[in-house]
PDB file of C-alpha atoms in Angstrom:
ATOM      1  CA  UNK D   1      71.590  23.811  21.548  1.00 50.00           C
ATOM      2  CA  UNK D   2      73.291  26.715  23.414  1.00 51.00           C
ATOM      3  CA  UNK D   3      74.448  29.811  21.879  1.00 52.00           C
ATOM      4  CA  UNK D   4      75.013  29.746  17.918  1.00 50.00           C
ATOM      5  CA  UNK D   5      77.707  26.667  17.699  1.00 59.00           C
ATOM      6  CA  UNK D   6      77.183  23.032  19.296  1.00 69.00           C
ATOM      7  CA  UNK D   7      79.225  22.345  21.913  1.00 85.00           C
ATOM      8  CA  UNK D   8      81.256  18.890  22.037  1.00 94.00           C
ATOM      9  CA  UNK D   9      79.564  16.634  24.610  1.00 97.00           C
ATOM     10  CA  UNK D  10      81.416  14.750  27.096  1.00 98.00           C
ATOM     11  CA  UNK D  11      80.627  11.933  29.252  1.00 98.00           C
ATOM     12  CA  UNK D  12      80.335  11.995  32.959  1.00 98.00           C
ATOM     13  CA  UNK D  13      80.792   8.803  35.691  1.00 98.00           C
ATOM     14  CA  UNK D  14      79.392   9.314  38.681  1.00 98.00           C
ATOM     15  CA  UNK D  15      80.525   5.891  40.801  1.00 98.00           C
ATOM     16  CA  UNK D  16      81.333   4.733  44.102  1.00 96.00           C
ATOM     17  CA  UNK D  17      79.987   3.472  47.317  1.00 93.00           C
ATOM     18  CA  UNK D  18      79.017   6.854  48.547  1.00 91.00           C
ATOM     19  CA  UNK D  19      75.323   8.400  48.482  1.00 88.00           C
ATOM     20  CA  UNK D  20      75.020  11.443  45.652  1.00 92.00           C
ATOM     21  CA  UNK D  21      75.381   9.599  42.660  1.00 95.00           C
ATOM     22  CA  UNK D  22      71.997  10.238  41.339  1.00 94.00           C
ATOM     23  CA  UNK D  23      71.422  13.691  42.989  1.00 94.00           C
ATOM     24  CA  UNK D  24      74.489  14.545  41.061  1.00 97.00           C
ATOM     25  CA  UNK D  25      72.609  13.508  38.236  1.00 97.00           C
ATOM     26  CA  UNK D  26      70.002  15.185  38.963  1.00 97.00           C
ATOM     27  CA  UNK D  27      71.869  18.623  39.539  1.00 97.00           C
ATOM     28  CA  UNK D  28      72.893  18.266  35.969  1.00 98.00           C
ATOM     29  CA  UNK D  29      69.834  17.761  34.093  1.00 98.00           C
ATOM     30  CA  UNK D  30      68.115  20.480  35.712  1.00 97.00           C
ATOM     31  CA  UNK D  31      71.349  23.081  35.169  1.00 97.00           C
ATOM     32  CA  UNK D  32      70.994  21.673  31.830  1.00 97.00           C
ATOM     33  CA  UNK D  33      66.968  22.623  31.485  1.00 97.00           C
ATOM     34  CA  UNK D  34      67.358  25.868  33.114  1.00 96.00           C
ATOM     35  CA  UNK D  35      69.816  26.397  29.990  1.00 96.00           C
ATOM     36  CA  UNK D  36      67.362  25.473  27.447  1.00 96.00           C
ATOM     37  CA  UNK D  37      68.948  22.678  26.835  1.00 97.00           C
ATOM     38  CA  UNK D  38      66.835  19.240  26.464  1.00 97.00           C
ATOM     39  CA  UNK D  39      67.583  16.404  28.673  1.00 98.00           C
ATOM     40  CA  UNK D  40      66.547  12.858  28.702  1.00 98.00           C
ATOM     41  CA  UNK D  41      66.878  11.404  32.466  1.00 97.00           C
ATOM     42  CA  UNK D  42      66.597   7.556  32.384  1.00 96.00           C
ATOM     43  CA  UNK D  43      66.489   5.504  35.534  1.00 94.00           C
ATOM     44  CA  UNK D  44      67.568   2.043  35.774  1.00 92.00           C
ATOM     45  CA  UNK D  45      67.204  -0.316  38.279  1.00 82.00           C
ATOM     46  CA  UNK D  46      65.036   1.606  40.901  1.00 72.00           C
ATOM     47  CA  UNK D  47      61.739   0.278  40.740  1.00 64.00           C
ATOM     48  CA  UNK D  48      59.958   3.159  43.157  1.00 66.00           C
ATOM     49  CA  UNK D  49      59.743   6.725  42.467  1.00 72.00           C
ATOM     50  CA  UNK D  50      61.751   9.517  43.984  1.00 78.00           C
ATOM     51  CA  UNK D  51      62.307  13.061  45.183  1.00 78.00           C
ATOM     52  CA  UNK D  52      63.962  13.548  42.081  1.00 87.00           C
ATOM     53  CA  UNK D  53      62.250  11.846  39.534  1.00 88.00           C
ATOM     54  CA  UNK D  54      58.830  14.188  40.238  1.00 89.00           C
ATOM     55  CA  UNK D  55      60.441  17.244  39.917  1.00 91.00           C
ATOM     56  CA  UNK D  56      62.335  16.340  36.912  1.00 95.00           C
ATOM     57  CA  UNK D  57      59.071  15.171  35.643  1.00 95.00           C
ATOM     58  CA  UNK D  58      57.844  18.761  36.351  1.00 95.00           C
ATOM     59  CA  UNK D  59      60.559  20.677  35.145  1.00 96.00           C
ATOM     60  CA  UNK D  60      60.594  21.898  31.333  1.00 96.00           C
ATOM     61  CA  UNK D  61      62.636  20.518  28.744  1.00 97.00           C
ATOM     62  CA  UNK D  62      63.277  17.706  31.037  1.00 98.00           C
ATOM     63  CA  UNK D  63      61.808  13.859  29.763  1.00 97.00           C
ATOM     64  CA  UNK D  64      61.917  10.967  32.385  1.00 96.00           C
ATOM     65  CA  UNK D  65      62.107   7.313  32.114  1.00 92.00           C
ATOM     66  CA  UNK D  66      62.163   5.146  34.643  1.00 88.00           C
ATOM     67  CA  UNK D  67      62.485   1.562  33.234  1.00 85.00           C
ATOM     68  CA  UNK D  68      62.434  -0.936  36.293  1.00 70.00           C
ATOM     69  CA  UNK D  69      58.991  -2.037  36.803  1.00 73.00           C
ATOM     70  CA  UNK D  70      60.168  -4.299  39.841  1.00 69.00           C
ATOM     71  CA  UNK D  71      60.625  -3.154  43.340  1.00 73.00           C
ATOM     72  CA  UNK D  72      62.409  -5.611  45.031  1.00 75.00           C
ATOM     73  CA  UNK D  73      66.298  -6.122  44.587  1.00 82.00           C
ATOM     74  CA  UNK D  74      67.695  -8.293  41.687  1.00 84.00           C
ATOM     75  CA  UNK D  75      69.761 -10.196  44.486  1.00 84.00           C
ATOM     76  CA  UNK D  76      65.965 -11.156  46.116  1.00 88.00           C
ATOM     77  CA  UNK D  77      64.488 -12.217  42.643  1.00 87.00           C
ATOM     78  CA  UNK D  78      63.813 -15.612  41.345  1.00 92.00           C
ATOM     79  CA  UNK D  79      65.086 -16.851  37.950  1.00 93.00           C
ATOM     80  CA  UNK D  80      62.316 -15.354  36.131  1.00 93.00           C
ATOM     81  CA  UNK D  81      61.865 -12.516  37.896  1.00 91.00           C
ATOM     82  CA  UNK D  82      65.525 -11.333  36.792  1.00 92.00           C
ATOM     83  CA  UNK D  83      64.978 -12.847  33.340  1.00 93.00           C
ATOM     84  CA  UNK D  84      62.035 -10.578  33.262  1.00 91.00           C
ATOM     85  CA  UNK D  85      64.005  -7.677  34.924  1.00 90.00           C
ATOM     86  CA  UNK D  86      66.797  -7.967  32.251  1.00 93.00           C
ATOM     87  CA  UNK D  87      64.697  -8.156  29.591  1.00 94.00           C
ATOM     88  CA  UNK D  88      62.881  -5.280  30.277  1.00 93.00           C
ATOM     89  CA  UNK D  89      66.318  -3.289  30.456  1.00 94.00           C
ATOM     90  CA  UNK D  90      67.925  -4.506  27.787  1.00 96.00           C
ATOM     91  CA  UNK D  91      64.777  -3.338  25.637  1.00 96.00           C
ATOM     92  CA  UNK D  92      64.729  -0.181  26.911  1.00 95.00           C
ATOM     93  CA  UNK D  93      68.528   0.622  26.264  1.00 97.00           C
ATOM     94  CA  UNK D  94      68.256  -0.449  22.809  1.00 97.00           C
ATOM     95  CA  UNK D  95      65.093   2.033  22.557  1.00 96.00           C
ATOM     96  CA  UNK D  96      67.490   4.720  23.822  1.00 97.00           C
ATOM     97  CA  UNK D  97      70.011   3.949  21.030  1.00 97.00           C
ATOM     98  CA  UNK D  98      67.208   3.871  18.176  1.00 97.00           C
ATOM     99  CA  UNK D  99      66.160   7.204  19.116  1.00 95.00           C
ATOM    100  CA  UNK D 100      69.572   8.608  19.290  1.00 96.00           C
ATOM    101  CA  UNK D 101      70.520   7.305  16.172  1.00 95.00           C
ATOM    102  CA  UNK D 102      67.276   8.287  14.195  1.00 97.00           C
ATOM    103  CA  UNK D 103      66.917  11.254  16.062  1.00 96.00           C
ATOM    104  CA  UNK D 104      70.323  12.498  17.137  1.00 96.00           C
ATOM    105  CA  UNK D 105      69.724  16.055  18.034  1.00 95.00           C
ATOM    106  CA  UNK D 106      66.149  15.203  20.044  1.00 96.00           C
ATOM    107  CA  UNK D 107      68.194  15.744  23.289  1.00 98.00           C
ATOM    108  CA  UNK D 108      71.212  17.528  24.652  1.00 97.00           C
ATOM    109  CA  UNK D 109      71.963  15.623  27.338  1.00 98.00           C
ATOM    110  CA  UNK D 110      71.262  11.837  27.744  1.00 98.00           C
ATOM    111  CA  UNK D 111      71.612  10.612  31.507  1.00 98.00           C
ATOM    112  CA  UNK D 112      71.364   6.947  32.415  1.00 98.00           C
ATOM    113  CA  UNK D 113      71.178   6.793  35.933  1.00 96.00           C
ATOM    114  CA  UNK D 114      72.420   3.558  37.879  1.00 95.00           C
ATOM    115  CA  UNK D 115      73.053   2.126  34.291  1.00 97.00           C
ATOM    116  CA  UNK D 116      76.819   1.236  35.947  1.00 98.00           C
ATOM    117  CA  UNK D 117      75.070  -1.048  38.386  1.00 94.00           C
ATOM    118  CA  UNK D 118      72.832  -3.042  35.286  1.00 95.00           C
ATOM    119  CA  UNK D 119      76.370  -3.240  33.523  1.00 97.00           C
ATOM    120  CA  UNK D 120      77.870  -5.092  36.843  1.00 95.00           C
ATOM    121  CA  UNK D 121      75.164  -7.668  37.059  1.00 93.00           C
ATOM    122  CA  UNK D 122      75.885  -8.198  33.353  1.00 94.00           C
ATOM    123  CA  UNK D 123      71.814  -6.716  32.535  1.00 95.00           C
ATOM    124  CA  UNK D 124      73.618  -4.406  30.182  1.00 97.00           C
ATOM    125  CA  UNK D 125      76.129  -5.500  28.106  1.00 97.00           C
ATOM    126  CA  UNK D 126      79.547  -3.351  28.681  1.00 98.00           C
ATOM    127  CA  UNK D 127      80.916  -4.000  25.316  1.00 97.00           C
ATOM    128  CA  UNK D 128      76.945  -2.232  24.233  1.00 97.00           C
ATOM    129  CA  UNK D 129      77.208   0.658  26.438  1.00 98.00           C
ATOM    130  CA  UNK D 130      80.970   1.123  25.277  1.00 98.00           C
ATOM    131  CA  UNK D 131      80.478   0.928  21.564  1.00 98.00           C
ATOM    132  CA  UNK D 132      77.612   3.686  22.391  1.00 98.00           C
ATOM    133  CA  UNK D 133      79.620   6.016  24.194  1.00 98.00           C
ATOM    134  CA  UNK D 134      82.289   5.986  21.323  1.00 97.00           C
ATOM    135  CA  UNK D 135      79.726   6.720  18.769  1.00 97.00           C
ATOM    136  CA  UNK D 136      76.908   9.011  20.434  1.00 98.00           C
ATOM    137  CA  UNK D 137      76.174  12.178  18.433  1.00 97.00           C
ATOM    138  CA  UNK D 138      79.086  14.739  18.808  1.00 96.00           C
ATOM    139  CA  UNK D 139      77.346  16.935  20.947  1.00 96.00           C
ATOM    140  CA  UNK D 140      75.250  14.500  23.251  1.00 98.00           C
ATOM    141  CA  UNK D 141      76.235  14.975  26.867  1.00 98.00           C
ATOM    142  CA  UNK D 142      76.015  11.842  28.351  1.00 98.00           C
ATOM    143  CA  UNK D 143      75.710  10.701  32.107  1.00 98.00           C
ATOM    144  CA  UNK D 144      76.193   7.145  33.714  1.00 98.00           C
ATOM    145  CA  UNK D 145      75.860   6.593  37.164  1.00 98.00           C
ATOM    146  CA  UNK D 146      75.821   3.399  39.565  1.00 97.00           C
ATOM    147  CA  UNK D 147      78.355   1.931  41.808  1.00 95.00           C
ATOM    148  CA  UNK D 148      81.290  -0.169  40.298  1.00 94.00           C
ATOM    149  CA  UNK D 149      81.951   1.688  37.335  1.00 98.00           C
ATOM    150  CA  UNK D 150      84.443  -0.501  34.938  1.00 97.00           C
ATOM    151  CA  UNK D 151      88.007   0.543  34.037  1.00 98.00           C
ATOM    152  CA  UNK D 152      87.005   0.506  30.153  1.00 98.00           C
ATOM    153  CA  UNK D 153      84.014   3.293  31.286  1.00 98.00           C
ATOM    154  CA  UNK D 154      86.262   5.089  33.272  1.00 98.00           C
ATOM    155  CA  UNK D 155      89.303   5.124  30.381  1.00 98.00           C
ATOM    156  CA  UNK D 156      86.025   6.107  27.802  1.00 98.00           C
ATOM    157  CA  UNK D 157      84.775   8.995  29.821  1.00 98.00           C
ATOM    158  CA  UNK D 158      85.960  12.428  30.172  1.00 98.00           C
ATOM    159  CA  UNK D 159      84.699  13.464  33.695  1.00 97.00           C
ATOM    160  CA  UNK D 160      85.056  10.405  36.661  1.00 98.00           C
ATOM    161  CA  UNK D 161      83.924  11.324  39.942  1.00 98.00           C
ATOM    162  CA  UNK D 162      84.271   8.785  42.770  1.00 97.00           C
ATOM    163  CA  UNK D 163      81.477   9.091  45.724  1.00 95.00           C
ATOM    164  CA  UNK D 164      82.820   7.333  48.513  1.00 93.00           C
ATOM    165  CA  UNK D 165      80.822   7.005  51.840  1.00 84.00           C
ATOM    166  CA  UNK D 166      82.985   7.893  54.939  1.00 86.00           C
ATOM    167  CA  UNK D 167      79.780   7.378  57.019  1.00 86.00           C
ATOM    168  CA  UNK D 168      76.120   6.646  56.352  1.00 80.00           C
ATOM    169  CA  UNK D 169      73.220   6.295  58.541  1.00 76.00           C
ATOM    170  CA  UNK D 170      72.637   3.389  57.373  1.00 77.00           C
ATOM    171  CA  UNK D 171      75.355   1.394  58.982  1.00 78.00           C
ATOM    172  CA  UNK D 172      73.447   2.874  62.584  1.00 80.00           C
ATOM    173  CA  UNK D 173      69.924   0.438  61.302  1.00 84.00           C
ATOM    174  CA  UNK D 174      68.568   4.182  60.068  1.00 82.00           C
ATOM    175  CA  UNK D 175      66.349   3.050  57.170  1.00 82.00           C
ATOM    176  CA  UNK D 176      66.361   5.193  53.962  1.00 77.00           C
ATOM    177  CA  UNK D 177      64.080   8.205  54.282  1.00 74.00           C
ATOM    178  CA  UNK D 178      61.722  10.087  51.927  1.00 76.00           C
ATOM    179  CA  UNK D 179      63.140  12.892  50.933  1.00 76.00           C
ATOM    180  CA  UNK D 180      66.214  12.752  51.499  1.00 73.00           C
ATOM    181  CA  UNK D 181      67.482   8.983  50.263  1.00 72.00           C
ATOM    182  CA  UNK D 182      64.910   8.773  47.937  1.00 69.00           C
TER     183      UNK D 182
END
């Protein structure tokens, strides 16, 4: 907690098509850290490390998960694969919400990155991540990020920030790049 009272935590949407989602994330949690707060940065979706995710994993007061254990796209996966896959989420969000509940003031700010994406593909159930944002502690901070962000997240949330690509290397056959994509 910062200062002597707690501070009422909001929730933040990071969506769109643009790149910055997660280093906006990112940005957060380690404001966050640097003001003794304590974050929890969960990654969904992404089954490679990052950039990001080993200096988070570095940086005080700062607790990473990274849940997807596959590294190929849920588009390229077989039926069990993404049966697997989904599984695997779906446990790990409902681990999220025991600790929160049991243990509401472990963290300060909760951030479940490309969670927005696992909600699209119907991985995570909206109505689940909905009824949890209505009744996370009072002063959790909480951060969602992905692309396609629903209108019921959007209405829920009190910060919505659109990243939309006006050009991307991408779209020139440049391949991602350590470092600075990932």
């Amino acid at each position: 907690m910062i200062g002597l009272y707690v501070m009422k935590g909001l929730i933040h949407v990071y969506t769109g098509e643009g790149k910055g989602k997660t280093t906006a994330c990112t940005g957060a949690a380690i404001r966050a850290a640097g003001s003794g707060m304590t974050v929890y940065f969960v990654q969904f979706q992404k089954g490679a490390d990052s950039g990001e995710l080993n200096i988070l994993r570095k940086t005080e007061n700062i607790e990473v998960n990274r849940i997807c254990t596959f590294t190929k796209f849920y588009f390229y996966m077989n039926e069990q694969e993404k049966a697997l896959y989904t599984k695997e989420h779906r446990e790990a969000f409902n681990s999220i919400k025991d600790t929160v509940k049991k243990d509401p003031f472990k963290y300060d700010m909760l951030v479940l990155d490309e969670i927005l994406g696992a909600v699209k593909l119907g991985i995570i159930a909206e109505d689940s991540l909905s009824d949890f944002l209505k009744t996370k502690p009072a002063h959790l901070e909480v951060l969602l990020s992905g692309r396609d962000a629903s209108e019921n997240i959007i209405n829920i949330a009190d910060y919505v920030s659109d990243i939309k690509c006006v050009k991307h290397p991408y779209n020139n056959n440049i391949a991602a790049r350590k470092g600075i994509e990932y």
